[in-house]
C-alpha positions as protocol buffer text, in pm:
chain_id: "A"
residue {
  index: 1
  type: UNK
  ca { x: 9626 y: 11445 z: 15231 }
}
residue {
  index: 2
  type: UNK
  ca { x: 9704 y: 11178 z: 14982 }
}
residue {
  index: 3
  type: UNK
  ca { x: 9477 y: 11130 z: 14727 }
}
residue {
  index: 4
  type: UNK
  ca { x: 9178 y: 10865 z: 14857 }
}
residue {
  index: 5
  type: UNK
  ca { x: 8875 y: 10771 z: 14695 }
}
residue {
  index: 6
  type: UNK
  ca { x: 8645 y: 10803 z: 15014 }
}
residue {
  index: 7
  type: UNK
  ca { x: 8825 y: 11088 z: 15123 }
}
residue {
  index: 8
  type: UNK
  ca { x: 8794 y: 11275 z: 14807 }
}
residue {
  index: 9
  type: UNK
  ca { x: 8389 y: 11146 z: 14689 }
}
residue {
  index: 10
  type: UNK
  ca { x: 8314 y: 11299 z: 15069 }
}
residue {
  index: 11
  type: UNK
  ca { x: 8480 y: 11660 z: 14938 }
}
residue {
  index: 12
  type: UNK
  ca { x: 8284 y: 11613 z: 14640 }
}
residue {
  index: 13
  type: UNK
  ca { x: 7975 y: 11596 z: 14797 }
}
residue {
  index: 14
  type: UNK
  ca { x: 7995 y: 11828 z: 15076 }
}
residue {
  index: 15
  type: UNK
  ca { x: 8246 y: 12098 z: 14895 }
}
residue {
  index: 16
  type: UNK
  ca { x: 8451 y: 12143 z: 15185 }
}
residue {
  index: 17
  type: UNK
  ca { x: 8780 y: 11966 z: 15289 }
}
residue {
  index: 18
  type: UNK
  ca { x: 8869 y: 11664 z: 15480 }
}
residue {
  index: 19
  type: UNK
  ca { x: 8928 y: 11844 z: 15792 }
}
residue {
  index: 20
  type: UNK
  ca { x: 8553 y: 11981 z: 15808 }
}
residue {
  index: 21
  type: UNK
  ca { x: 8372 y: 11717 z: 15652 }
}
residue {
  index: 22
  type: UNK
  ca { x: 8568 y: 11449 z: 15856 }
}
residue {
  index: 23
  type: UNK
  ca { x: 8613 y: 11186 z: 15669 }
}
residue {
  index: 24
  type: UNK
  ca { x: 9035 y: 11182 z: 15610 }
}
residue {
  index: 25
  type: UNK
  ca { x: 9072 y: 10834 z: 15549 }
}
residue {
  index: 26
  type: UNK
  ca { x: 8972 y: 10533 z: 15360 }
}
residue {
  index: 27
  type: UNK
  ca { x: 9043 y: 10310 z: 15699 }
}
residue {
  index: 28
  type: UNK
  ca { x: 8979 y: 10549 z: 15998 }
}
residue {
  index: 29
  type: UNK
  ca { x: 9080 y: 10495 z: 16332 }
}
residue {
  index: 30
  type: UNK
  ca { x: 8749 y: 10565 z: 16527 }
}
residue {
  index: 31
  type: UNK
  ca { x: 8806 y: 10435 z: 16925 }
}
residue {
  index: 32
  type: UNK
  ca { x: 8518 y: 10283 z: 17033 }
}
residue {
  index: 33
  type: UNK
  ca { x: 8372 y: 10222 z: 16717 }
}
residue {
  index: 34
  type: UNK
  ca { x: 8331 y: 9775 z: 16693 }
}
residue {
  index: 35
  type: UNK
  ca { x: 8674 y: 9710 z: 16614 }
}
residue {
  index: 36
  type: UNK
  ca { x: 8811 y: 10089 z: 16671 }
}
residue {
  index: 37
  type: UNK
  ca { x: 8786 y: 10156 z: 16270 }
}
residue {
  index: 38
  type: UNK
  ca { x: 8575 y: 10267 z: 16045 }
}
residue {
  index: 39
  type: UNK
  ca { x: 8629 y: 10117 z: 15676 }
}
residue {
  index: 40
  type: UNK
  ca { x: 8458 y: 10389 z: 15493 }
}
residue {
  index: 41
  type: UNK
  ca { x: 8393 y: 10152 z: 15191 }
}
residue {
  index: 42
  type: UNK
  ca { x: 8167 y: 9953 z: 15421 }
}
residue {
  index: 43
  type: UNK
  ca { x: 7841 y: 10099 z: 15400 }
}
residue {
  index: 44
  type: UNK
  ca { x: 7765 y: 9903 z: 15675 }
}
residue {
  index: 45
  type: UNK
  ca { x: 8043 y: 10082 z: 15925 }
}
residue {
  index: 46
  type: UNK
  ca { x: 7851 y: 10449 z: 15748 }
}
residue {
  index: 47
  type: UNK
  ca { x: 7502 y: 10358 z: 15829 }
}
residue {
  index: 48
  type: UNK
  ca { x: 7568 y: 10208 z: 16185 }
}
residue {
  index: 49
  type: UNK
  ca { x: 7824 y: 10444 z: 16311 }
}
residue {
  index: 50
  type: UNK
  ca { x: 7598 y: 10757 z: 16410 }
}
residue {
  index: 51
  type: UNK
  ca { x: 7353 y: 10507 z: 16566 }
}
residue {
  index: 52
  type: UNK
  ca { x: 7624 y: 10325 z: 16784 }
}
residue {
  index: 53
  type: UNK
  ca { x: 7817 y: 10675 z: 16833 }
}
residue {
  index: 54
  type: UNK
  ca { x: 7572 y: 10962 z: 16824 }
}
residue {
  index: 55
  type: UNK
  ca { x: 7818 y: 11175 z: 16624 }
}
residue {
  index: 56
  type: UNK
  ca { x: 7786 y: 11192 z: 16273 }
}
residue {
  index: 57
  type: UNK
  ca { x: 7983 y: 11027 z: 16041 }
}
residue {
  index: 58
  type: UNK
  ca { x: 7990 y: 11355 z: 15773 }
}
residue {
  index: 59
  type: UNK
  ca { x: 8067 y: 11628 z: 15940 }
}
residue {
  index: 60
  type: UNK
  ca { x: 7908 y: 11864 z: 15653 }
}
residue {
  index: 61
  type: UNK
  ca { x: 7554 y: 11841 z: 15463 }
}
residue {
  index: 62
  type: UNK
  ca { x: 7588 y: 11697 z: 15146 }
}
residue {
  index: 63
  type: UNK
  ca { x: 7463 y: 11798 z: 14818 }
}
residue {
  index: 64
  type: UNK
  ca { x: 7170 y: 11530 z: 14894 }
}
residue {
  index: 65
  type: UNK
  ca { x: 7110 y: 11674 z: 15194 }
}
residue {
  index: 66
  type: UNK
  ca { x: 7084 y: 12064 z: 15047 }
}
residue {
  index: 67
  type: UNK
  ca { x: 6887 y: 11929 z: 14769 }
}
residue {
  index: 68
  type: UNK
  ca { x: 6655 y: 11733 z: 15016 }
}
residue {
  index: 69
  type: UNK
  ca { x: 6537 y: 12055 z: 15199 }
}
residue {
  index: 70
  type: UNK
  ca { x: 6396 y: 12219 z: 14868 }
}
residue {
  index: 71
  type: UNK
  ca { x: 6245 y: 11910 z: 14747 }
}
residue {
  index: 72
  type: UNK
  ca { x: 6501 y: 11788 z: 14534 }
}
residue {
  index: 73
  type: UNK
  ca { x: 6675 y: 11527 z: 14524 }
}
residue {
  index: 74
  type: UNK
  ca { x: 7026 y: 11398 z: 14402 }
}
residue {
  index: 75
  type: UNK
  ca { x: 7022 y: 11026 z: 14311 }
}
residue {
  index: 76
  type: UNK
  ca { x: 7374 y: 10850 z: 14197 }
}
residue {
  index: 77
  type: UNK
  ca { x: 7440 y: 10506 z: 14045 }
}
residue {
  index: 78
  type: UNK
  ca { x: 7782 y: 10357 z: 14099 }
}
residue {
  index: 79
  type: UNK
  ca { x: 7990 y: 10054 z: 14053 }
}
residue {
  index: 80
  type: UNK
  ca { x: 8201 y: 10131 z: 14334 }
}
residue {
  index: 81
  type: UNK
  ca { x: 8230 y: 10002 z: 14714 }
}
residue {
  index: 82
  type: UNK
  ca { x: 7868 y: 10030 z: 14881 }
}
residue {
  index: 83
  type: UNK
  ca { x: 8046 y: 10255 z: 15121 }
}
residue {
  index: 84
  type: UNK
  ca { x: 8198 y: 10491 z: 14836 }
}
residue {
  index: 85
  type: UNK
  ca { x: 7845 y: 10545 z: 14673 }
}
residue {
  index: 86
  type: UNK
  ca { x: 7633 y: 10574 z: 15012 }
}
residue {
  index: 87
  type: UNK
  ca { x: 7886 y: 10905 z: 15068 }
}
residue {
  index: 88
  type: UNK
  ca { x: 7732 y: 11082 z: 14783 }
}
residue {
  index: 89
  type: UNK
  ca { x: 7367 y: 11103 z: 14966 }
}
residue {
  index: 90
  type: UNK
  ca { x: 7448 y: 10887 z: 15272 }
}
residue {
  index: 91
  type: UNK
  ca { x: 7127 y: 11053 z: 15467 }
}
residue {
  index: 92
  type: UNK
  ca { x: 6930 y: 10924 z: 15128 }
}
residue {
  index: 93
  type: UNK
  ca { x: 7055 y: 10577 z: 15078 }
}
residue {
  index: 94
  type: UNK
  ca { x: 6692 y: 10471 z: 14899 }
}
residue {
  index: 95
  type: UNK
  ca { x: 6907 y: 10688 z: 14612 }
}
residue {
  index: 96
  type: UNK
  ca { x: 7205 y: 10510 z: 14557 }
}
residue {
  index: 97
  type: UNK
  ca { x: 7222 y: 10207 z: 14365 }
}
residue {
  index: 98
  type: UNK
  ca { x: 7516 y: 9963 z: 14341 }
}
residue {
  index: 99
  type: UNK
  ca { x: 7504 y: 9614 z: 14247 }
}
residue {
  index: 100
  type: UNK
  ca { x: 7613 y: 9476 z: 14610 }
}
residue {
  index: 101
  type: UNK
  ca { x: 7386 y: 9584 z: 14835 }
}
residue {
  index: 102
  type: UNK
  ca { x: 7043 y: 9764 z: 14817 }
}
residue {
  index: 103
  type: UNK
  ca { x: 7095 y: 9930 z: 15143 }
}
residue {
  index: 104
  type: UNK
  ca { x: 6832 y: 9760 z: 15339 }
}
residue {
  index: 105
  type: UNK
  ca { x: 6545 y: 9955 z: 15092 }
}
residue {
  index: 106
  type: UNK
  ca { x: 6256 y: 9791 z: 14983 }
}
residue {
  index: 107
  type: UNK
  ca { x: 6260 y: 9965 z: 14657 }
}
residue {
  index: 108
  type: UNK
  ca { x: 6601 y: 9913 z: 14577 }
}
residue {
  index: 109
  type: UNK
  ca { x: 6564 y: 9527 z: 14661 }
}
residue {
  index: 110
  type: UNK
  ca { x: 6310 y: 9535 z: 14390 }
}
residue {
  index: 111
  type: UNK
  ca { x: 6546 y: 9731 z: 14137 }
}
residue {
  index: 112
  type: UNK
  ca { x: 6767 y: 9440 z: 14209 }
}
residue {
  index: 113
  type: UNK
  ca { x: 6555 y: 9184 z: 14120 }
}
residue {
  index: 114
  type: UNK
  ca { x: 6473 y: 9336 z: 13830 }
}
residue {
  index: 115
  type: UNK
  ca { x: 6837 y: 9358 z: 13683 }
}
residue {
  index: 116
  type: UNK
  ca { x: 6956 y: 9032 z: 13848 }
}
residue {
  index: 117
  type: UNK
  ca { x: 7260 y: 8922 z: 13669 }
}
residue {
  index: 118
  type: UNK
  ca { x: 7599 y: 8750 z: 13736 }
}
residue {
  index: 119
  type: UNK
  ca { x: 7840 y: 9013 z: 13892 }
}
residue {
  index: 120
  type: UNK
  ca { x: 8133 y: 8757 z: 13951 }
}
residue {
  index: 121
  type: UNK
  ca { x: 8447 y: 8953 z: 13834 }
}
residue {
  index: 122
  type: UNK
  ca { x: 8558 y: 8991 z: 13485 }
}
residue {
  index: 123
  type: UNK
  ca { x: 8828 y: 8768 z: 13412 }
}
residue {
  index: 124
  type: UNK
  ca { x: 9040 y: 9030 z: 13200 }
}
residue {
  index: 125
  type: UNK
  ca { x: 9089 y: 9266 z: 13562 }
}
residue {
  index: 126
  type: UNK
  ca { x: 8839 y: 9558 z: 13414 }
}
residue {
  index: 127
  type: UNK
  ca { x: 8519 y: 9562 z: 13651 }
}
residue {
  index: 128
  type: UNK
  ca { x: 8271 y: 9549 z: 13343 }
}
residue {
  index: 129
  type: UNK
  ca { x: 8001 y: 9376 z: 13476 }
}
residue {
  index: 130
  type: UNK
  ca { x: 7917 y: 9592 z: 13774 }
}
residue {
  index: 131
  type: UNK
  ca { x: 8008 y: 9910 z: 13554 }
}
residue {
  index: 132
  type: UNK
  ca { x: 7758 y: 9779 z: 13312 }
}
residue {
  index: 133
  type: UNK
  ca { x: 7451 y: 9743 z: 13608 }
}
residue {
  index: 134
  type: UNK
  ca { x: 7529 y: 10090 z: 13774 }
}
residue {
  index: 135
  type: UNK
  ca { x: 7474 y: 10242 z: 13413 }
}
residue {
  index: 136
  type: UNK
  ca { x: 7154 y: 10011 z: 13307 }
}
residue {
  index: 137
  type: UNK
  ca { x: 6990 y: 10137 z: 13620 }
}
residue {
  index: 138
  type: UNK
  ca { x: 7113 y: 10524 z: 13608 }
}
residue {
  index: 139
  type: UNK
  ca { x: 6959 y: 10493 z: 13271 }
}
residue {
  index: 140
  type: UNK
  ca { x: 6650 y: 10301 z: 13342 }
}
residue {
  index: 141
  type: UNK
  ca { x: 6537 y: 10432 z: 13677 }
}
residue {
  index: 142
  type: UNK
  ca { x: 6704 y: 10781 z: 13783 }
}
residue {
  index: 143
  type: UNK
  ca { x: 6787 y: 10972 z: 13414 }
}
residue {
  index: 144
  type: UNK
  ca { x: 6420 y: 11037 z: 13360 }
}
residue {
  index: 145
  type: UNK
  ca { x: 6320 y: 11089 z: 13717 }
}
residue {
  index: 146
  type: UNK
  ca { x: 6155 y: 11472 z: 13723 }
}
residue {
  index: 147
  type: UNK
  ca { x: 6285 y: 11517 z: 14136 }
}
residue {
  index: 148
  type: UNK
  ca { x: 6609 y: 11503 z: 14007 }
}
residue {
  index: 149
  type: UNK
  ca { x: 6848 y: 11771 z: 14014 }
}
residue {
  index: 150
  type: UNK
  ca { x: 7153 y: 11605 z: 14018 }
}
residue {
  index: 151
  type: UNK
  ca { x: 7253 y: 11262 z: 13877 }
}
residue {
  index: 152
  type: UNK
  ca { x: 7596 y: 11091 z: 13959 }
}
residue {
  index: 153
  type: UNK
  ca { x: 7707 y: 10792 z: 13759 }
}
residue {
  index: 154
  type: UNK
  ca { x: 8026 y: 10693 z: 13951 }
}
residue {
  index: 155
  type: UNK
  ca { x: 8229 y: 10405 z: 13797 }
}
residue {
  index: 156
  type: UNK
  ca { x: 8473 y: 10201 z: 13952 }
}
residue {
  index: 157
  type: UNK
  ca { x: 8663 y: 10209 z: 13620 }
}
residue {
  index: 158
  type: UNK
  ca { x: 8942 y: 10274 z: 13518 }
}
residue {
  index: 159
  type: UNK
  ca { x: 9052 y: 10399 z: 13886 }
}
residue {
  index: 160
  type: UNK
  ca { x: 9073 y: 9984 z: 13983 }
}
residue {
  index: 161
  type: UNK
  ca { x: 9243 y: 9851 z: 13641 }
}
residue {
  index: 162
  type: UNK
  ca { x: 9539 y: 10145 z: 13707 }
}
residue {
  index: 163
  type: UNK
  ca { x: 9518 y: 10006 z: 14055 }
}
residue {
  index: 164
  type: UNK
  ca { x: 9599 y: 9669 z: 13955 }
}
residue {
  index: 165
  type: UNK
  ca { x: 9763 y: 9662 z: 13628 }
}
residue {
  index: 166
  type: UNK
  ca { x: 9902 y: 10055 z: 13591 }
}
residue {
  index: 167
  type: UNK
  ca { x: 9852 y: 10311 z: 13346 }
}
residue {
  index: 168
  type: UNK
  ca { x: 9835 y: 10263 z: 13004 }
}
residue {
  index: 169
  type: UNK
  ca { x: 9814 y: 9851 z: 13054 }
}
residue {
  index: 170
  type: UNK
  ca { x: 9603 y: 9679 z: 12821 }
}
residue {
  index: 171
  type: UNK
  ca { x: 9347 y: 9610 z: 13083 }
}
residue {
  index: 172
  type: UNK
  ca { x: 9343 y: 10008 z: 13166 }
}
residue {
  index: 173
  type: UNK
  ca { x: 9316 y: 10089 z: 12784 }
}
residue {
  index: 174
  type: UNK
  ca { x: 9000 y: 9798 z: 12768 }
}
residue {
  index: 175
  type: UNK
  ca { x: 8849 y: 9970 z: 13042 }
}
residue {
  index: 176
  type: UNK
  ca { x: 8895 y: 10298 z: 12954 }
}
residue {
  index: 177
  type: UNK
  ca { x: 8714 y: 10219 z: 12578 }
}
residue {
  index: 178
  type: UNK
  ca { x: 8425 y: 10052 z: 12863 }
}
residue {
  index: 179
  type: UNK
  ca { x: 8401 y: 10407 z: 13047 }
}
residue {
  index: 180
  type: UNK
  ca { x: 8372 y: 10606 z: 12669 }
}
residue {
  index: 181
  type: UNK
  ca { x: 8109 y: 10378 z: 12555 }
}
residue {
  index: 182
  type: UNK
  ca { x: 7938 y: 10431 z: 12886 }
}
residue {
  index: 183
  type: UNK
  ca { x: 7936 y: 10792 z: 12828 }
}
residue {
  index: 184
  type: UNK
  ca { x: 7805 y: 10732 z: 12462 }
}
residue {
  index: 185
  type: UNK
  ca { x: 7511 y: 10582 z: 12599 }
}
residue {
  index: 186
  type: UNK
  ca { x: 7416 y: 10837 z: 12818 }
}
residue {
  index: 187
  type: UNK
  ca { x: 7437 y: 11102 z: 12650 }
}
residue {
  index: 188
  type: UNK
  ca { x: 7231 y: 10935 z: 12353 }
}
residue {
  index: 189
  type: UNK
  ca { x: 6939 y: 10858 z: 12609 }
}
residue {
  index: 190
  type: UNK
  ca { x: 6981 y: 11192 z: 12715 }
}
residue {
  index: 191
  type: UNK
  ca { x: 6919 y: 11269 z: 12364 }
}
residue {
  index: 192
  type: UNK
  ca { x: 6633 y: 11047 z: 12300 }
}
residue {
  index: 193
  type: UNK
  ca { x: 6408 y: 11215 z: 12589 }
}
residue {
  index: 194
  type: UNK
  ca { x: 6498 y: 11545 z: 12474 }
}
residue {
  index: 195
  type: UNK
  ca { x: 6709 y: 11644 z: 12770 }
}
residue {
  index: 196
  type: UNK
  ca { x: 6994 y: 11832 z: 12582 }
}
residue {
  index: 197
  type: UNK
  ca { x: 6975 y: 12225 z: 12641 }
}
C-alpha cells in the first residue's frame, strides 16, 4: 500500500494492517454508501457509515476501544482532518479534539467555546493556528486527566507544508521549528506536574 495518512493512523491504532483493519484508502470506494465513497477524512462519512451500513467502518478494536474495557481511556488532540483524529478512538469521539468540529459532544462544544479563536489559514502555508489549539487543549484538558493511559497529540505539521511546498522549503523548515517548540512545551508541563518517571 502506498503510504496514506488515514490508512496508516488506522494501523496505528488498531496494530494490525490495512487488510484486517479495513480501512486501505484515504477515498474508499464503498457501493451503497451516499455517493458510493467513503472520504475517510470526513468524520462525518466515519460516524454515519455503520449506522447507514450495519458493518463497521474499523474492522479491528482500537487502542480506545481495549483501553475502554478496563476503564481507561485514550484521549488524542490533533490538528488534522476531523476524520484523521476520530480514527484514533472513533467508538470515543467525546475524546478527540480538533479545532473543526466537536463531534456533535456537548462537552467538546464547550471546550470550543472556551478556546474560540480565528483558525483561518496561516498565510505563510504552515498550519500554525490549528497546530497551536490541538496543543493548548492536549495541555489544558487531557495531559492531567488521571483516566488517561494514553495521550496522542497528532499534528498536521509538517506532513501538509512537505505536501505543498516539499522538503526542506522554507515553509517546511518554519513548521518544523513550530512542531519542536510544540514538543518543548509538553514536555515542560509534563515537568511542571511532576509526570516525568
Amino acid at each position: 500500500y502506498p503510504s496514506e495518512t488515514r490508512v496508516s493512523m488506522s494501523t496505528l491504532t488498531t496494530g494490525v494492517y490495512p487488510g484486517k483493519h479495513g480501512i486501505v484508502a484515504n477515498l474508499m470506494y464503498m457501493p451503497g454508501f451516499k455517493e458510493n465513497f467513503v472520504q475517510t477524512g470526513n468524520h462525518l462519512h466515519l460516524l454515519s457509515y455503520e449506522e447507514e451500513t450495519g458493518e463497521p467502518i474499523l474492522m479491528a478494536p482500537t487502542l480506545g476501544d481495549r483501553l475502554n474495557k478496563r476503564g481507561m481511556q485514550l484521549s488524542a488532540a490533533a490538528s488534522s482532518s476531523p476524520g484523521a483524529s476520530l480514527l484514533w478512538n472513533i467508538h470515543h469521539p467525546e475524546k478527540i479534539m480538533n479545532p473543526a468540529t466537536d463531534y456533535g459532544q456537548s462537552t467538546l462544544a464547550e471546550i470550543h467555546k472556551k478556546y474560540a479563536t480565528d483558525l483561518t489559514e496561516d498565510i505563510d502555508g504552515v498550519k500554525r493556528k490549528k497546530s497551536l489549539w490541538a496543543l493548548q487543549a492536549f495541555i489544558s484538558e487531557q495531559l492531567k486527566a488521571e483516566a488517561n493511559r494514553v495521550l496522542v497529540l497528532w499534528l498536521a505539521e509538517p506532513d501538509s507544508s512537505q505536501h505543498y511546498y516539499g522538503l526542506g522549503s522554507r515553509e517546511n523548515l518554519q513548521a518544523l521549528r513550530m512542531v519542536d517548540e510544540c514538543l518543548k512545551e509538553v514536555l515542560d508541563h509534563i515537568k511542571k506536574l511532576g509526570m516525568q518517571k
